[in-house]
Amino acid sequence: MHNMEILITNDDGINAPGINLLAQLMQSLGHVTMVAPDGPRSGQSSALTVNEPIRMKLLDQTPQMTRYVSTGTPADCVKLAMHQLYQNTRPDLLVTGINHGSNSALSVIYSGTMGAAMEGCANGVLSIGFSLDDHSMDADFSHFASYILPITQQILQLNVPYGTCFNINAPTGPIKGVRITRQCKGYWGEEFEKRTDPHGRPYFWMTGRFLNQEPDAEDTDETFLQQGYITVVPTKIDMTDYDFLKEIKTLNSDESR
């Protein structure tokens, strides 16, 4: 477990404290290859760059770590790495983050951190996304850091099925422990502030807050996170609603219309 090849990316950019701490931690497991965006890409989900060139530049290289910076999205970074750096092999592990801000509940579908993890997952690579419930760029990750390697090592021992990755979130305050749990149901109540630029032209700035649809539930990532626990949610790239699929099988038809 100490000679692994580990790919790392994020959505906060290559200079963000979170990814550099994560890279430092992962070096104890093996060689780290970092391919990260050249700036913030939050909210990019699994977006790909399809209408303009994507660039990737080698920044530096040591026996423990190789760092590349890219103009692409987090998912682009994973795709580029798979195609250009791992042509005849695959990394043993992909870790993304540490994100500055929680990706619990519905945030998982908007997250560039988790979008990159899903991309790795689709390529058959064990993938883990790490996030801290603090959007500040000077966020303190020290209380989370001591949990990251033990959690990662435990996941490495699992027989994880294809199509499943892990969404891991940590609270800002003291950590009470770790909870394996499910995604909370909820949605973002967006609001748009109308503003005016220096040239007198109107524009809009998105604000809003997360609205929990099951505030009394005791078994969700949002609940445990607010209680001070690290949450671990197995997350699938297969979005099929299998329960509802059974109910609507009667809609199948061979009739042409």
XYZ file of C-alpha atoms in Angstrom:
257
model
C 0.000 0.000 0.000
C 3.063 2.256 0.095
C 4.005 1.978 -3.597
C 0.813 3.291 -5.090
C 0.364 5.691 -7.984
C -2.035 8.406 -6.858
C -3.677 11.045 -9.050
C -4.860 14.262 -7.404
C -6.970 17.161 -8.649
C -9.412 19.731 -7.256
C -11.739 22.564 -8.252
C -10.162 25.363 -6.190
C -7.003 25.574 -8.278
C -3.463 24.303 -7.988
C -2.439 26.917 -5.411
C -5.293 26.185 -2.987
C -4.160 25.035 0.476
C -6.511 22.036 0.423
C -4.984 20.236 -2.549
C -1.443 20.825 -1.354
C -2.207 19.374 2.072
C -3.896 16.391 0.421
C -0.855 15.838 -1.801
C 1.434 15.964 1.213
C -0.649 13.352 3.023
C -0.916 11.025 0.030
C 2.851 10.882 -0.483
C 2.996 8.466 2.448
C 1.085 5.979 0.258
C 3.160 6.343 -2.889
C 3.934 8.635 -5.800
C 1.558 11.544 -6.355
C 0.713 13.036 -9.736
C -1.151 16.317 -9.421
C -3.078 17.665 -12.409
C -5.059 20.679 -11.254
C -6.779 23.712 -12.775
C -4.875 26.983 -13.039
C -7.567 28.766 -11.019
C -10.901 28.260 -9.238
C -13.408 25.992 -11.019
C -16.040 25.599 -8.301
C -19.493 24.519 -9.446
C -18.158 22.949 -12.651
C -19.562 19.506 -11.851
C -18.485 17.149 -14.675
C -18.186 19.936 -17.249
C -15.761 19.382 -20.124
C -13.983 21.888 -22.340
C -15.121 21.177 -25.894
C -14.949 24.491 -27.787
C -11.433 25.708 -27.005
C -7.951 24.263 -26.517
C -6.964 22.687 -23.205
C -3.406 23.201 -22.072
C -1.386 21.204 -19.571
C 2.051 22.272 -18.356
C 4.586 20.436 -16.204
C 5.364 22.638 -13.194
C 7.870 20.585 -11.217
C 8.902 17.052 -10.413
C 10.432 15.259 -7.429
C 10.769 11.546 -6.642
C 7.605 11.862 -4.525
C 5.407 14.092 -6.688
C 4.901 15.418 -10.206
C 2.756 18.531 -10.671
C 0.933 19.686 -13.794
C -1.301 22.721 -14.190
C -4.152 22.783 -16.706
C -6.478 25.352 -18.220
C -9.305 22.824 -18.091
C -12.035 21.882 -15.653
C -11.526 19.316 -12.879
C -13.045 16.598 -15.071
C -10.783 17.734 -17.931
C -7.798 17.293 -15.624
C -8.747 13.682 -14.942
C -9.422 12.946 -18.614
C -6.127 14.553 -19.652
C -4.217 12.575 -17.063
C -5.818 9.296 -18.109
C -5.131 9.926 -21.795
C -1.711 11.566 -21.667
C -0.037 10.382 -18.453
C -1.518 6.920 -17.941
C -1.776 5.683 -21.506
C -0.798 2.094 -20.750
C -1.875 1.875 -17.137
C -4.176 3.457 -14.567
C -3.519 5.146 -11.216
C -4.296 3.042 -8.175
C -6.265 5.856 -6.594
C -7.760 9.240 -7.448
C -8.319 11.731 -4.642
C -9.919 15.122 -5.168
C -9.981 18.158 -2.892
C -9.628 19.025 -0.167
C -12.487 21.265 -1.258
C -12.974 24.619 0.413
C -16.681 24.179 1.175
C -19.029 21.286 1.880
C -20.240 18.994 -0.882
C -22.895 17.292 1.212
C -26.479 16.700 0.077
C -27.389 18.121 -3.355
C -24.073 19.961 -3.643
C -22.604 16.707 -4.923
C -24.179 17.231 -8.357
C -22.740 20.747 -8.751
C -19.313 20.040 -7.296
C -16.221 20.115 -9.480
C -14.490 18.129 -6.750
C -17.024 15.329 -7.049
C -17.314 15.741 -10.813
C -13.629 14.846 -11.028
C -14.143 11.900 -8.674
C -17.014 10.667 -10.852
C -14.786 10.934 -13.923
C -12.154 8.796 -12.253
C -14.839 6.365 -11.183
C -16.084 6.079 -14.770
C -12.528 5.182 -15.791
C -12.468 2.324 -13.320
C -10.248 4.079 -10.769
C -11.048 4.028 -7.058
C -11.990 7.661 -6.408
C -12.513 9.700 -3.238
C -13.596 13.332 -2.915
C -12.680 15.234 0.262
C -14.370 18.485 1.342
C -14.363 20.749 4.399
C -17.428 22.759 5.416
C -15.531 26.055 5.200
C -15.468 28.175 2.042
C -12.621 30.392 3.233
C -9.369 30.109 1.265
C -7.488 30.232 4.582
C -9.614 27.423 6.052
C -8.013 25.370 8.816
C -7.727 21.739 7.688
C -5.589 20.579 10.615
C -8.400 18.841 12.509
C -9.456 16.969 9.336
C -5.939 16.010 8.250
C -5.434 13.274 10.844
C -8.542 11.426 9.591
C -7.815 11.488 5.863
C -5.187 8.754 5.655
C -6.972 6.301 7.991
C -10.232 6.730 6.051
C -8.407 6.312 2.743
C -6.619 3.185 3.949
C -9.896 1.664 5.119
C -11.517 2.344 1.746
C -8.535 0.771 -0.021
C -9.302 -2.463 1.812
C -12.854 -2.583 0.448
C -14.058 -4.390 -2.649
C -15.579 -1.277 -4.186
C -17.851 -2.029 -7.168
C -17.359 -0.296 -10.497
C -19.319 2.941 -10.628
C -19.081 3.771 -6.923
C -16.936 6.567 -5.511
C -16.880 8.278 -2.122
C -18.060 11.739 -1.075
C -16.402 12.659 2.234
C -17.168 15.872 4.118
C -15.789 17.238 7.374
C -17.201 19.855 9.781
C -15.327 23.024 10.657
C -15.263 22.474 14.410
C -14.053 19.619 16.612
C -14.657 16.210 15.043
C -16.687 13.694 17.039
C -16.036 10.750 14.737
C -16.928 9.297 11.341
C -20.354 8.278 10.046
C -21.114 6.169 6.973
C -24.394 7.632 5.803
C -26.621 8.682 2.927
C -27.130 11.860 0.941
C -29.599 14.339 2.411
C -32.626 15.387 0.362
C -32.829 19.094 -0.283
C -32.243 21.819 -2.833
C -30.601 25.176 -3.238
C -32.891 28.169 -2.945
C -31.125 30.460 -5.370
C -31.586 34.173 -5.375
C -30.126 36.610 -7.865
C -29.033 40.074 -6.813
C -29.288 42.611 -9.583
C -26.216 44.820 -9.679
C -24.710 47.437 -11.940
C -21.165 47.405 -13.292
C -18.958 50.554 -13.558
C -20.263 51.130 -17.080
C -23.874 51.233 -15.912
C -24.762 47.818 -17.313
C -26.919 45.483 -15.198
C -25.730 42.042 -14.191
C -26.790 39.352 -11.721
C -24.947 37.731 -8.817
C -26.206 34.380 -7.557
C -26.756 34.008 -3.821
C -29.021 31.693 -1.818
C -28.869 28.899 0.717
C -29.389 25.165 1.034
C -32.918 24.128 2.033
C -33.020 20.812 3.887
C -36.133 18.813 2.962
C -35.701 16.342 5.812
C -34.428 18.366 8.781
C -35.662 15.773 11.281
C -33.893 12.831 9.635
C -31.145 11.394 11.810
C -29.286 9.398 9.154
C -28.190 11.949 6.529
C -24.847 13.505 5.699
C -26.193 16.981 6.407
C -27.420 15.980 9.881
C -24.199 14.247 10.897
C -22.082 17.058 9.459
C -23.938 19.638 11.533
C -23.473 17.411 14.591
C -19.709 17.432 14.129
C -19.078 14.152 12.311
C -17.105 13.406 9.179
C -19.572 11.945 6.687
C -18.788 9.218 4.161
C -21.352 8.685 1.395
C -20.880 5.959 -1.253
C -21.931 7.712 -4.454
C -22.860 6.075 -7.768
C -22.452 7.320 -11.314
C -25.474 5.233 -12.359
C -28.395 7.618 -11.831
C -31.119 5.109 -12.714
C -34.025 5.057 -10.257
C -34.360 1.285 -10.035
C -37.291 1.284 -7.611
C -39.382 3.552 -9.839
C -38.227 1.671 -12.921
C -40.059 -1.405 -11.628
C -43.272 0.599 -11.273
C -43.254 1.969 -14.805
C -42.379 -1.249 -16.635
C -46.025 -1.354 -17.744
C -45.286 1.615 -20.010
C -43.167 -0.615 -22.253
C -44.719 -0.986 -25.676
C -43.916 -2.538 -29.026
C -46.624 -0.570 -30.811
C -45.592 1.958 -33.430
C -47.505 5.226 -33.525
